[in-house]
PDB file of C-alpha atoms in Angstrom:
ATOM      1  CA  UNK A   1      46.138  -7.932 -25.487  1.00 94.00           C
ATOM      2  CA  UNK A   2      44.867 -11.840 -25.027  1.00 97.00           C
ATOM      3  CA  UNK A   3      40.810 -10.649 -24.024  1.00 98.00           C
ATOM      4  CA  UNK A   4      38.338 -13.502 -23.279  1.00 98.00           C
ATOM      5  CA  UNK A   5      34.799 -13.623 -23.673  1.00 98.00           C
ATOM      6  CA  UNK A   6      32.952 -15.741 -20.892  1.00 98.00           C
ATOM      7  CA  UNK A   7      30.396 -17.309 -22.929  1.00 97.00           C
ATOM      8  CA  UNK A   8      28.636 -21.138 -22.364  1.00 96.00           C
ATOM      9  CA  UNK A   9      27.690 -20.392 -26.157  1.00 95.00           C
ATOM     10  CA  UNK A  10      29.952 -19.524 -28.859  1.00 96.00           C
ATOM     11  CA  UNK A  11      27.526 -19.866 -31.605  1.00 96.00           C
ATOM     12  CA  UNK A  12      25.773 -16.833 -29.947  1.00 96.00           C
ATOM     13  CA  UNK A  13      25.311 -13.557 -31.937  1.00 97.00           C
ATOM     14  CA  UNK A  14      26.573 -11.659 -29.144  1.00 97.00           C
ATOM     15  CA  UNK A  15      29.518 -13.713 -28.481  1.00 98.00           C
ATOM     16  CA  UNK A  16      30.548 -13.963 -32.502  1.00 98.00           C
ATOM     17  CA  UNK A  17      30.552 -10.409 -32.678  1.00 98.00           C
ATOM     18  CA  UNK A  18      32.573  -9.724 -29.703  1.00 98.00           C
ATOM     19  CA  UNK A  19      34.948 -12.597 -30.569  1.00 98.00           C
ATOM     20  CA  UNK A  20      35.183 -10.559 -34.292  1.00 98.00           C
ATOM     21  CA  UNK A  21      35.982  -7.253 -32.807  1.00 98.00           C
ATOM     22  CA  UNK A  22      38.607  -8.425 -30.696  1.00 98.00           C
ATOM     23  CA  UNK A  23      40.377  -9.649 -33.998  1.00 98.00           C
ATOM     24  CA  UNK A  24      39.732  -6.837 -36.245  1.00 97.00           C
ATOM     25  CA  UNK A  25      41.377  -4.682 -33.243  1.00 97.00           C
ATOM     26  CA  UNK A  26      44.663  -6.829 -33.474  1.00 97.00           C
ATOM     27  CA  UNK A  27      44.301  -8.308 -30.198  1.00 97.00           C
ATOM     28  CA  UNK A  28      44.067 -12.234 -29.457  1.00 97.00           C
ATOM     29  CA  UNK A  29      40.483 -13.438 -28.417  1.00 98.00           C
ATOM     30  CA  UNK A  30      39.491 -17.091 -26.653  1.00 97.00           C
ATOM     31  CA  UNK A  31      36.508 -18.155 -25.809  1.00 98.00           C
ATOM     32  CA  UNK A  32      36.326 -19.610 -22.054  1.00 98.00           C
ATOM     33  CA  UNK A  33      33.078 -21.545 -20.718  1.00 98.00           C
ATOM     34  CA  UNK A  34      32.732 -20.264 -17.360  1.00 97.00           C
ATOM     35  CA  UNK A  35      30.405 -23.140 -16.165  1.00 96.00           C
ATOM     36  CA  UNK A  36      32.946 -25.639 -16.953  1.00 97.00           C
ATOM     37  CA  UNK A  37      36.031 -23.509 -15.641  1.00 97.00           C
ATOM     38  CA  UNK A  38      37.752 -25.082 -11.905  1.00 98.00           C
ATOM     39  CA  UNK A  39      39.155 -22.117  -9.391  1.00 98.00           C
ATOM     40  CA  UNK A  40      42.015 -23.083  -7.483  1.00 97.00           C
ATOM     41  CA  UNK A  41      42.240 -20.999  -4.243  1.00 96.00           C
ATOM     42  CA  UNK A  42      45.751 -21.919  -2.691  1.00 95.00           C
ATOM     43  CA  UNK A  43      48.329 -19.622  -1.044  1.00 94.00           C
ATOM     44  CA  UNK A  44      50.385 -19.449  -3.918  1.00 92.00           C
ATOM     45  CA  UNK A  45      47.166 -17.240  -5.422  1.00 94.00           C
ATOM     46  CA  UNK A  46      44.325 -17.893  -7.215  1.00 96.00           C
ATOM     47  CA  UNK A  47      43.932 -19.538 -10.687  1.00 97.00           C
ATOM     48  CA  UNK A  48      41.743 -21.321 -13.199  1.00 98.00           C
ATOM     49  CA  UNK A  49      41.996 -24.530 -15.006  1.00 98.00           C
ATOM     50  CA  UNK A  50      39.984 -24.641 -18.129  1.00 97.00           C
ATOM     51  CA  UNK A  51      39.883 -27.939 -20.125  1.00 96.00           C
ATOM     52  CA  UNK A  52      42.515 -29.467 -18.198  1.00 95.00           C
ATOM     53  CA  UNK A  53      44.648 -26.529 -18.678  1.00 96.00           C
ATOM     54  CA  UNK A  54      46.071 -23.344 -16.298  1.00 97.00           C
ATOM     55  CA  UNK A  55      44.781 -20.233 -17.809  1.00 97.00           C
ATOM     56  CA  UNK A  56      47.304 -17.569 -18.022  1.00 96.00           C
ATOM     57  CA  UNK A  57      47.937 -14.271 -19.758  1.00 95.00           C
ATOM     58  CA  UNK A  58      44.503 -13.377 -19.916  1.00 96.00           C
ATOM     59  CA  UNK A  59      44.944  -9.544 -19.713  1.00 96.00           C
ATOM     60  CA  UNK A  60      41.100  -8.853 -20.228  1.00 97.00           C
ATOM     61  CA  UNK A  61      37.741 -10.408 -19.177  1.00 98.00           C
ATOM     62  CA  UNK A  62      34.002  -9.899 -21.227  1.00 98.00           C
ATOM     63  CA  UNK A  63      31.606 -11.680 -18.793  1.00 98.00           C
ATOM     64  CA  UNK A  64      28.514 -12.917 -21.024  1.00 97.00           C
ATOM     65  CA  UNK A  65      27.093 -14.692 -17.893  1.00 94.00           C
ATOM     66  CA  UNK A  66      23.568 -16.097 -18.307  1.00 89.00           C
ATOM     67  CA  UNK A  67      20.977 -15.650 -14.988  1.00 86.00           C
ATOM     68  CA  UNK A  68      21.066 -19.679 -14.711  1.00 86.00           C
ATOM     69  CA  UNK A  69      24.428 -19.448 -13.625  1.00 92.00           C
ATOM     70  CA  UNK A  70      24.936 -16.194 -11.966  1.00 92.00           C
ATOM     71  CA  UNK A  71      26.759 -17.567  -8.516  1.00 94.00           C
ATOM     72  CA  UNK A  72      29.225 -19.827 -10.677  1.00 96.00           C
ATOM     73  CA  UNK A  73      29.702 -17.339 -13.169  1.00 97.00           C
ATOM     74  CA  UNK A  74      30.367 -14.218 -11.400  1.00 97.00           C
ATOM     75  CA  UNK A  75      32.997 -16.532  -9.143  1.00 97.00           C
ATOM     76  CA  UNK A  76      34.865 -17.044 -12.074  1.00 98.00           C
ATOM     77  CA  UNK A  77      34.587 -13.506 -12.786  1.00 98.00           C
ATOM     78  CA  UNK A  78      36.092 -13.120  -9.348  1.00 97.00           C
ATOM     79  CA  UNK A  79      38.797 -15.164  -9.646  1.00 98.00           C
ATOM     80  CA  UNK A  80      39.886 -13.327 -13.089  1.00 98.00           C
ATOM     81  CA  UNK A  81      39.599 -10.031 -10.920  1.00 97.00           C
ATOM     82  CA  UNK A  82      42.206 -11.446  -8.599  1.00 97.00           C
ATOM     83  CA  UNK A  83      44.406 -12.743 -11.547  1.00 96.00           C
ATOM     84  CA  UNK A  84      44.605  -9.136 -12.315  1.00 95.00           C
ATOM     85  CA  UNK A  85      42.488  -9.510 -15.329  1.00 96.00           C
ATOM     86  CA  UNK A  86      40.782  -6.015 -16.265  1.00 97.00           C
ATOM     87  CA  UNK A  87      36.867  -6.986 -16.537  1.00 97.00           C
ATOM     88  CA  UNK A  88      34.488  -5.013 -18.473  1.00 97.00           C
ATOM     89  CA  UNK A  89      31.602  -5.724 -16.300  1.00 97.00           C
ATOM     90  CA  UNK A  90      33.250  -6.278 -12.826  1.00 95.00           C
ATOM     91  CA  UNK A  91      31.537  -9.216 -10.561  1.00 96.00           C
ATOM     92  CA  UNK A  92      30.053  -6.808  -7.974  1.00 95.00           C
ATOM     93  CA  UNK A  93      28.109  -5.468 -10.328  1.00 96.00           C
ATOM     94  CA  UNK A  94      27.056  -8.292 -12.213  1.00 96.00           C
ATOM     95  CA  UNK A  95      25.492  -9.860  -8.524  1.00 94.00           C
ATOM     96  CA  UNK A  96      24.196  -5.806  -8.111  1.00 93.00           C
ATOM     97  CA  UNK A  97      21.846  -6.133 -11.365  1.00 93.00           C
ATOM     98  CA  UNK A  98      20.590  -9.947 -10.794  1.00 91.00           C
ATOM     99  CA  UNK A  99      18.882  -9.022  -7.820  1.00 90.00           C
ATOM    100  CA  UNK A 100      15.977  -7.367  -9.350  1.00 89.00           C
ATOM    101  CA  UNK A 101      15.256  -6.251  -5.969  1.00 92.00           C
ATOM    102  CA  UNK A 102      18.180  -5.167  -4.706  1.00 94.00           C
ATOM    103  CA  UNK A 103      18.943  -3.114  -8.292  1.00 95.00           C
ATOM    104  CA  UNK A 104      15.470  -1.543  -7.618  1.00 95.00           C
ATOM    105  CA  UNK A 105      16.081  -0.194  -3.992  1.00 96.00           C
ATOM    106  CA  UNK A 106      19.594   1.243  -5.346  1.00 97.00           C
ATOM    107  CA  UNK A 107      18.129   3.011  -8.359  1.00 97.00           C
ATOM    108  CA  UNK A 108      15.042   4.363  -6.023  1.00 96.00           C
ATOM    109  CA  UNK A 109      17.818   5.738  -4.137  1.00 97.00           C
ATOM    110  CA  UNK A 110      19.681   6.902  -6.508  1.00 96.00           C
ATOM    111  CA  UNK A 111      16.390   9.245  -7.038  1.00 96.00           C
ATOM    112  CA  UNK A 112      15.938   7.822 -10.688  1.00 97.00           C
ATOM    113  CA  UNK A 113      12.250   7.213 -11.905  1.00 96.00           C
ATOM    114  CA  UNK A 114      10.784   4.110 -12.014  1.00 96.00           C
ATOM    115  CA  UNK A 115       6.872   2.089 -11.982  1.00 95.00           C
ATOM    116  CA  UNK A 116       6.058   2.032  -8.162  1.00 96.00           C
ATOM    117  CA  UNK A 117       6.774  -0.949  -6.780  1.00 95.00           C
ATOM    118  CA  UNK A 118       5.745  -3.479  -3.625  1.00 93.00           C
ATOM    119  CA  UNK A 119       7.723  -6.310  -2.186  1.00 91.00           C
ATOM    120  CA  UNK A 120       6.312  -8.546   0.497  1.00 83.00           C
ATOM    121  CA  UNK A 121       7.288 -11.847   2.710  1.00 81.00           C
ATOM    122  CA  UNK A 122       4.682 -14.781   2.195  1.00 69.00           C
ATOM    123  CA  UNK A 123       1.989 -12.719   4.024  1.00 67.00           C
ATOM    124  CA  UNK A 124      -1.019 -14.484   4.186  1.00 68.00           C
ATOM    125  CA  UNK A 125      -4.103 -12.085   3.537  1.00 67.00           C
ATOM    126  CA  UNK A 126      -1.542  -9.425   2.629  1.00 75.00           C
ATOM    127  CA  UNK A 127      -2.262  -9.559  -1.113  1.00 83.00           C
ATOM    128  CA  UNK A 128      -4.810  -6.722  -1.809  1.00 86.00           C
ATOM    129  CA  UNK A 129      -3.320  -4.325   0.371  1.00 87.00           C
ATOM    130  CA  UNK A 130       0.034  -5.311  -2.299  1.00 89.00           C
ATOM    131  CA  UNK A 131      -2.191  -4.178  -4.872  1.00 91.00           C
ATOM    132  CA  UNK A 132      -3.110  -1.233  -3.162  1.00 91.00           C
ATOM    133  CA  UNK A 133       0.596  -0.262  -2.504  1.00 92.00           C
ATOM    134  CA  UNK A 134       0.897  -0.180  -6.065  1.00 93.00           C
ATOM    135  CA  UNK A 135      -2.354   2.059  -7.629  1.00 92.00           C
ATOM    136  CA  UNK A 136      -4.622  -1.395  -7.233  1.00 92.00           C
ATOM    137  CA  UNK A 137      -5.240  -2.455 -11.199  1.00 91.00           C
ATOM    138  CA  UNK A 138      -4.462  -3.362 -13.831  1.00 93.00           C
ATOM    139  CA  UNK A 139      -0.371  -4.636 -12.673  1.00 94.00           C
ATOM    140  CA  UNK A 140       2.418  -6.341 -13.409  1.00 94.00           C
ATOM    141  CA  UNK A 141       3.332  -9.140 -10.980  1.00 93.00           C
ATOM    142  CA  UNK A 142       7.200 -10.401 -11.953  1.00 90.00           C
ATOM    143  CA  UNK A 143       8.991 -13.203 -10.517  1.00 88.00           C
ATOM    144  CA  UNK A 144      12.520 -11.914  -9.303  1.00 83.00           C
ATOM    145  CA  UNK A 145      14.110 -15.066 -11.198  1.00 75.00           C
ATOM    146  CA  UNK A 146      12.396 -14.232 -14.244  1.00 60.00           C
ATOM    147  CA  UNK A 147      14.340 -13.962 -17.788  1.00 61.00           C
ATOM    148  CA  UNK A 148      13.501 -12.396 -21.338  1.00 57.00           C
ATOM    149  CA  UNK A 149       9.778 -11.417 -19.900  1.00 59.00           C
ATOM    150  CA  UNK A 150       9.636 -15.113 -18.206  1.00 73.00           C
ATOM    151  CA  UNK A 151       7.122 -14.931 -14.950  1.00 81.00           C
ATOM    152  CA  UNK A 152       5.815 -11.438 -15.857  1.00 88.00           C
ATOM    153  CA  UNK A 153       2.105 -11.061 -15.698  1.00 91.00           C
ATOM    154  CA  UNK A 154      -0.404  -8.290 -16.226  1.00 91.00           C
ATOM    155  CA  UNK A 155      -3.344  -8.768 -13.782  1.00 93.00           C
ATOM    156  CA  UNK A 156      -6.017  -6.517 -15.582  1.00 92.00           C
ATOM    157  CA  UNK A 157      -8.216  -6.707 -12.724  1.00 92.00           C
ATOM    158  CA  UNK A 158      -7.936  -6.766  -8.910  1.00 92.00           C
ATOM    159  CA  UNK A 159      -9.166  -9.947  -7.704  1.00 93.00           C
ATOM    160  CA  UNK A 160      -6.972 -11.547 -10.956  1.00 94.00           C
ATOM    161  CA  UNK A 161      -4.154  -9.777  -9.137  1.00 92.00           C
ATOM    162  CA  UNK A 162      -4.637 -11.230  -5.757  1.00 91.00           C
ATOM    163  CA  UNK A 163      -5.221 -14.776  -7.676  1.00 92.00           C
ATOM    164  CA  UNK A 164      -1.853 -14.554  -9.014  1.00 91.00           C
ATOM    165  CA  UNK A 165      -0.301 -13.536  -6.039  1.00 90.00           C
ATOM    166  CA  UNK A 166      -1.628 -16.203  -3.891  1.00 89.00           C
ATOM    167  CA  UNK A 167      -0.392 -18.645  -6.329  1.00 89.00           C
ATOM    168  CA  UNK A 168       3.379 -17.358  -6.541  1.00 88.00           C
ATOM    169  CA  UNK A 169       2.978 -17.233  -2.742  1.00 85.00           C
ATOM    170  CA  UNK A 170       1.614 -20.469  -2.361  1.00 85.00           C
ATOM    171  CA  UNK A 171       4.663 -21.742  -4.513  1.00 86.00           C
ATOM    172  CA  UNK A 172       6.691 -19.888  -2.152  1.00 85.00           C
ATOM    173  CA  UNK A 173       8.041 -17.677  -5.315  1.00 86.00           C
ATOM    174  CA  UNK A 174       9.214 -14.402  -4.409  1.00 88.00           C
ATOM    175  CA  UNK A 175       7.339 -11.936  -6.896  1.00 89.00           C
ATOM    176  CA  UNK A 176       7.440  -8.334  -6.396  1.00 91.00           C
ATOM    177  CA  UNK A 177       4.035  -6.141  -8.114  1.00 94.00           C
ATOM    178  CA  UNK A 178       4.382  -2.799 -10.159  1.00 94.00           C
ATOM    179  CA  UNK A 179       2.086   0.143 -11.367  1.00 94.00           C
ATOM    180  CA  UNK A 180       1.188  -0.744 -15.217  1.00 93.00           C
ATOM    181  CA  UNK A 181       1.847   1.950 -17.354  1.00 92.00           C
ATOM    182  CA  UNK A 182      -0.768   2.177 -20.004  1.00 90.00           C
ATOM    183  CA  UNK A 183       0.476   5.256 -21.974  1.00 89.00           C
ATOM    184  CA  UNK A 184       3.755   3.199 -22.459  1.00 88.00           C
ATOM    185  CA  UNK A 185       1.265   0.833 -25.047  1.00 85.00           C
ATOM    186  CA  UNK A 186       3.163  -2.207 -24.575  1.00 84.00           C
ATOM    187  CA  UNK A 187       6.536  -0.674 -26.012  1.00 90.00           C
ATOM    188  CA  UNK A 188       9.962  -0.047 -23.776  1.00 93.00           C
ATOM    189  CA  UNK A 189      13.618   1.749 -24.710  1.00 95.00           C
ATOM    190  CA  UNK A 190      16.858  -0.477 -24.505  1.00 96.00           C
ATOM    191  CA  UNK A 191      19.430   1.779 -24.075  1.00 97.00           C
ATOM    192  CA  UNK A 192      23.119   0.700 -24.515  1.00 98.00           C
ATOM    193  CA  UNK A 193      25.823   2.192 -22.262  1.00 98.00           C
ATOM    194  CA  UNK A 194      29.569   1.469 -22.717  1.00 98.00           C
ATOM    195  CA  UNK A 195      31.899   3.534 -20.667  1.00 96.00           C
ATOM    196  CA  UNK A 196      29.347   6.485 -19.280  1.00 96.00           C
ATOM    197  CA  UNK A 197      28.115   7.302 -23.056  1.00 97.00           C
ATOM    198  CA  UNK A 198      24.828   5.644 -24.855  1.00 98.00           C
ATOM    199  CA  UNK A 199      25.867   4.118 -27.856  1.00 97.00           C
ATOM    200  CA  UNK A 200      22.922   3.051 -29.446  1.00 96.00           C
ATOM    201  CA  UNK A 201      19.000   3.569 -28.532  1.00 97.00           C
ATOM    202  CA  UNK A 202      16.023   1.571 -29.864  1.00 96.00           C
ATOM    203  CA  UNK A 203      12.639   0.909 -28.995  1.00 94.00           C
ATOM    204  CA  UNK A 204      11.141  -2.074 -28.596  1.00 89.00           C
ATOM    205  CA  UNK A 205       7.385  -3.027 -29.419  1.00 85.00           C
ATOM    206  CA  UNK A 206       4.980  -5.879 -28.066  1.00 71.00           C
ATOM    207  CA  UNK A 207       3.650  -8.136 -30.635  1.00 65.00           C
ATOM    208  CA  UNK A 208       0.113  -7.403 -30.965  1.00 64.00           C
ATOM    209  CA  UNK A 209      -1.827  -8.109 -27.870  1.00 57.00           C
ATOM    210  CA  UNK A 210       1.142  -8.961 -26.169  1.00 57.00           C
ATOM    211  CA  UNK A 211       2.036  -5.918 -23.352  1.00 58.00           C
ATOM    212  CA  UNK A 212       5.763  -7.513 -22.937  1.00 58.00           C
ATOM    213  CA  UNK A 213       8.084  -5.754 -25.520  1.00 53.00           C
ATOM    214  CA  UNK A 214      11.100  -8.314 -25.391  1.00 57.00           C
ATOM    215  CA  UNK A 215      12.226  -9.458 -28.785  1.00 55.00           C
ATOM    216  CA  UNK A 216      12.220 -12.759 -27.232  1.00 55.00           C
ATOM    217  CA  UNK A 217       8.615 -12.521 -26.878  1.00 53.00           C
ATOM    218  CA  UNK A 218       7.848 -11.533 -31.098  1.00 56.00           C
ATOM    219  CA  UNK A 219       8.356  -7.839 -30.051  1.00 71.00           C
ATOM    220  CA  UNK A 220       9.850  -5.311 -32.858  1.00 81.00           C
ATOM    221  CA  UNK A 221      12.570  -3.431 -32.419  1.00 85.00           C
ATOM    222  CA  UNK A 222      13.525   0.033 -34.077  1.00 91.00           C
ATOM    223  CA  UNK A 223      15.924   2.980 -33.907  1.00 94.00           C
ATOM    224  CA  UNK A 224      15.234   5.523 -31.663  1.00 94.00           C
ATOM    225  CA  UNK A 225      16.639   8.874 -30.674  1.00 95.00           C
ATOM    226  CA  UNK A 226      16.380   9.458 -27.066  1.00 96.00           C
ATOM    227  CA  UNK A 227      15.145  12.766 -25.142  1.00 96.00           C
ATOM    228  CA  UNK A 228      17.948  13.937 -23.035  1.00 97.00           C
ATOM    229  CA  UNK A 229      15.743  12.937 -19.572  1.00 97.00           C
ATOM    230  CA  UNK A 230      16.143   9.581 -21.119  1.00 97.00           C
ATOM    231  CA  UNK A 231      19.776  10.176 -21.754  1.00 97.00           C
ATOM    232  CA  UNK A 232      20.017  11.156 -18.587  1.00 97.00           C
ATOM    233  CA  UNK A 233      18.434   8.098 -16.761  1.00 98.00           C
ATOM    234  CA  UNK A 234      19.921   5.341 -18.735  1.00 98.00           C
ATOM    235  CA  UNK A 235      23.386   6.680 -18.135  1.00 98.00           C
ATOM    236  CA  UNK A 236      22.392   7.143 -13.879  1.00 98.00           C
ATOM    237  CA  UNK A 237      21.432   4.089 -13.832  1.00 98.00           C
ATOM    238  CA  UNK A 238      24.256   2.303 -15.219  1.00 98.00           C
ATOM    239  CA  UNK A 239      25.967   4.397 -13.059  1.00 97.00           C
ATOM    240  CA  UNK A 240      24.593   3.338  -9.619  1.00 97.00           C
ATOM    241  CA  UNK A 241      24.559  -0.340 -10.072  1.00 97.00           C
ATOM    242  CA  UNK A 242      28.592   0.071 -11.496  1.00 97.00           C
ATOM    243  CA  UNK A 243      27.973  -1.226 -14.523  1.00 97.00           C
ATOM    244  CA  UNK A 244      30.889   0.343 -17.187  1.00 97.00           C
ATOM    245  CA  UNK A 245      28.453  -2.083 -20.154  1.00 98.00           C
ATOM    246  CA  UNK A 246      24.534  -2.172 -19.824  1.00 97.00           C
ATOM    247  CA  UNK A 247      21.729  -2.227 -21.540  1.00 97.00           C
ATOM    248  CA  UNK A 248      18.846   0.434 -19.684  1.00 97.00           C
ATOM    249  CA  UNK A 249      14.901  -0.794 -20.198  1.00 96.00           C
ATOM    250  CA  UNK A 250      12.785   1.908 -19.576  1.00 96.00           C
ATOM    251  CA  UNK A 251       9.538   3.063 -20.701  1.00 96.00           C
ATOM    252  CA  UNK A 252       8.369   6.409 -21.865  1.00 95.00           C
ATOM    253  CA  UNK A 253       5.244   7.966 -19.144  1.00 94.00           C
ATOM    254  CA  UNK A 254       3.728  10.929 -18.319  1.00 94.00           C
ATOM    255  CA  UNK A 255       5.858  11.561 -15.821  1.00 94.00           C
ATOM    256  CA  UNK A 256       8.736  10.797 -17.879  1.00 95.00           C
ATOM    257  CA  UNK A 257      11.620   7.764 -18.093  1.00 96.00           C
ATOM    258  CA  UNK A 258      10.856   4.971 -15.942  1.00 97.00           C
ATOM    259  CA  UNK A 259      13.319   2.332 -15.411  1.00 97.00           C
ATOM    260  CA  UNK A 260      12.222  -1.259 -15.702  1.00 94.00           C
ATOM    261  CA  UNK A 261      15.673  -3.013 -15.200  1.00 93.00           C
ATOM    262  CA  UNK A 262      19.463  -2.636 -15.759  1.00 96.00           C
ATOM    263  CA  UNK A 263      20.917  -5.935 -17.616  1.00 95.00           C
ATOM    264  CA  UNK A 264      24.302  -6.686 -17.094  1.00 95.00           C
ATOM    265  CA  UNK A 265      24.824  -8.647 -19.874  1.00 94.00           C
ATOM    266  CA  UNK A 266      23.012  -7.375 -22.404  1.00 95.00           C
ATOM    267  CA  UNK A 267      22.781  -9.232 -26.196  1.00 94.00           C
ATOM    268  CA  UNK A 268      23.625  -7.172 -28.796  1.00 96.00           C
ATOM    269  CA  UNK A 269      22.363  -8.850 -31.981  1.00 94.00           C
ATOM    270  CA  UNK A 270      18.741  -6.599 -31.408  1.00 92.00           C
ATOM    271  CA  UNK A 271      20.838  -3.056 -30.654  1.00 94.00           C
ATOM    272  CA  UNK A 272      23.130  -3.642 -33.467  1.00 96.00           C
ATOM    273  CA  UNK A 273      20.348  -4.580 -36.498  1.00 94.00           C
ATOM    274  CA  UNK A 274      18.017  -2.148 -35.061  1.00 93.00           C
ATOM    275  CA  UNK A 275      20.933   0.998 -35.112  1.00 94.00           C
ATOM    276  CA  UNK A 276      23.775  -0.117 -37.640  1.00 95.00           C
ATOM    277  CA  UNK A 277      25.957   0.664 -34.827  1.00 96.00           C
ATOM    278  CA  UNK A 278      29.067  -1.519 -34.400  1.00 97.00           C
ATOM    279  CA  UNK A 279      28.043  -2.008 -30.630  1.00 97.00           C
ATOM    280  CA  UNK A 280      30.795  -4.545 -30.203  1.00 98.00           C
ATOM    281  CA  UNK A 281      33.583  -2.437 -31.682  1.00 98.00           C
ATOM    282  CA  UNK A 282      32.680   0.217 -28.530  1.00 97.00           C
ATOM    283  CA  UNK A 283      33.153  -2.508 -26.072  1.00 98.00           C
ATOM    284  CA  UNK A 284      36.656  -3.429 -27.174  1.00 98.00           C
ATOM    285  CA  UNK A 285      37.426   0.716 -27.228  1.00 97.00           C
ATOM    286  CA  UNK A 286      36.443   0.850 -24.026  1.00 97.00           C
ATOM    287  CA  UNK A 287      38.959  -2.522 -22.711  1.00 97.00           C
ATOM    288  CA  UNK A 288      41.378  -0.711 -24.564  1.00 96.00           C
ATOM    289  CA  UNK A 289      41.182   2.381 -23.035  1.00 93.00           C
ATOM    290  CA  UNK A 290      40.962   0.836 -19.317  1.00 92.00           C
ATOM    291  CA  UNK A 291      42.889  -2.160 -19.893  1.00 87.00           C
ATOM    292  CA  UNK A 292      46.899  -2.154 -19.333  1.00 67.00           C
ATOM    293  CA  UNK A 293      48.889  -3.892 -21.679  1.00 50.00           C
ATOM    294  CA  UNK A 294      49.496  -7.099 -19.304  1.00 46.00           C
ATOM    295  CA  UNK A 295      47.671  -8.276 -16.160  1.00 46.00           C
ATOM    296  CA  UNK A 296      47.688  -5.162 -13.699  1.00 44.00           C
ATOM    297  CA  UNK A 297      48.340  -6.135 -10.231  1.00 43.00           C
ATOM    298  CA  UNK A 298      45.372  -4.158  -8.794  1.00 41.00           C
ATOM    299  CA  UNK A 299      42.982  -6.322  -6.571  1.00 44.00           C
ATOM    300  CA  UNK A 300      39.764  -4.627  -5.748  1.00 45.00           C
ATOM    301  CA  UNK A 301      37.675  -4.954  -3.342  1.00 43.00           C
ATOM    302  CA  UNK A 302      35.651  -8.736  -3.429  1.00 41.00           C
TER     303      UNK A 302
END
């Protein structure tokens, strides 16, 4: 099979490895800069020029498509969907698990756990009665836009909180507040699906003093073996936003797994070091399994 990796990077851990297992599994890998790709929507059908050239043959798509670029990106996607190109993580999906709202109000109806949350418009006035929605303080305020623990603060006090809020507001950011969960001590779970089936756990914790656990942020990761509620959670909600590839965040409560967010492209340089697992090696099983040898001529749903 010719599979390519959408990547804007290919000096990238993530992309490397991916680009490696697609070798070592005999099949013929390319790297393709979505950002830089043009669609061509005519009645003769939809294609893409890359580099001055028509892009054909492709008979599988890996979207590694950064936030920044998550309407351009997921178009491409789109347009390799049409091609009949067999994506791992199809577009729908991808657009799903960006909106950190919209992925919320799916997995709360999906009946998964999660910290309470509180979304508002620009109410003026409206921000301790936010608070209050929420268990008052300490909270996390998040900006939906916000990457790698970007625009996440902990207001450790309620009139901090409102302080905050009126700022984003003033900025006309659109935040959405959550419960803090102390017990969780400034550690989460990453949880890696591929294909309905967790193939690699670890846990992830804050630097000291620091209550974000992204290994962006100095956090430490390590192997973990998850509880089968956790199991359970990571692989539901992979499983309501559509996501075949994901990496789960949760964090371990009292009241068990709550889920923080569902990434849609997650990196696998952290999952990999932390559980000697050949993470990338189960993507390209999975594309192999799903995949037909040759573009299918299936068009779902856009």
């Amino acid at each position: 099979m010719k599979i390519a990796i959408l990547s804007r990077n290919p000096q990238l851990y993530s992309t490397k490895r991916l680009y490696q297992a697609i070798q070592e599994a005999g099949h013929e890998a390319m790297i393709v800069d979505h950002s830089i790709c043009d669609l061509i929507i005519e009645q003769e059908g939809p294609s893409i020029i890359y580099k001055g050239q028509k892009v054909t043959g492709v008979d599988a798509i890996i979207p590694r498509i950064g936030a920044s670029v998550t309407f351009y990106g997921t178009a491409v996607v789109r347009q390799f969907e049409l091609m009949g190109a067999f994506p791992a993580v199809n577009s729908q999906a991808i657009v799903r698990s960006r909106d950190k709202l919209r992925s919320l109000q799916i997995l709360s109806k999906a009946g998964l756990g999660m910290p309470k949350t509180a979304f508002t418009n620009f109410s003026k006035g409206g921000e301790k009665q936010l608070i209050e929605h929420v268990g008052g303080a300490p909270l996390i305020i998040k900006l939906l836009e916000g990457t790698q623990g970007l625009g996440v603060v902990l207001a450790e006090t309620k009139k901090a909180g409102q302080s905050v809020i009126e700022a984003f507001h003033g900025l006309k950011a659109r935040i959405i507040v959550q419960e803090f969960i102390k017990e969780a001590k400034g550690a989460d779970i990453r949880a890696f699906v591929v294909n309905g089936k967790v193939v690699g756990a670890m846990k992830r914790q804050g630097a000291e003093g620091e209550f974000r656990s992204n290994l962006h942020r100095g956090g430490k990761a390590t192997v973990i073996k998850l509880s089968r509620a956790e199991r359970q959670a990571a692989l539901g909600a992979a499983k309501a936003l559509g996501l075949d590839i994901a990496g789960v965040d949760m964090l371990q409560s009292e009241r068990g797994p709550l889920i923080l967010e569902v990434n849609s492209s997650p990196g696998l340089e952290g999952i990999e070091k932390a559980t000697g697992v050949n993470i990338a090696g189960e993507i390209i099983k999975f594309i192999e399994e799903k995949a037909k040898k040759g573009p299918s001529k299936r068009v779902k749903e856009q």
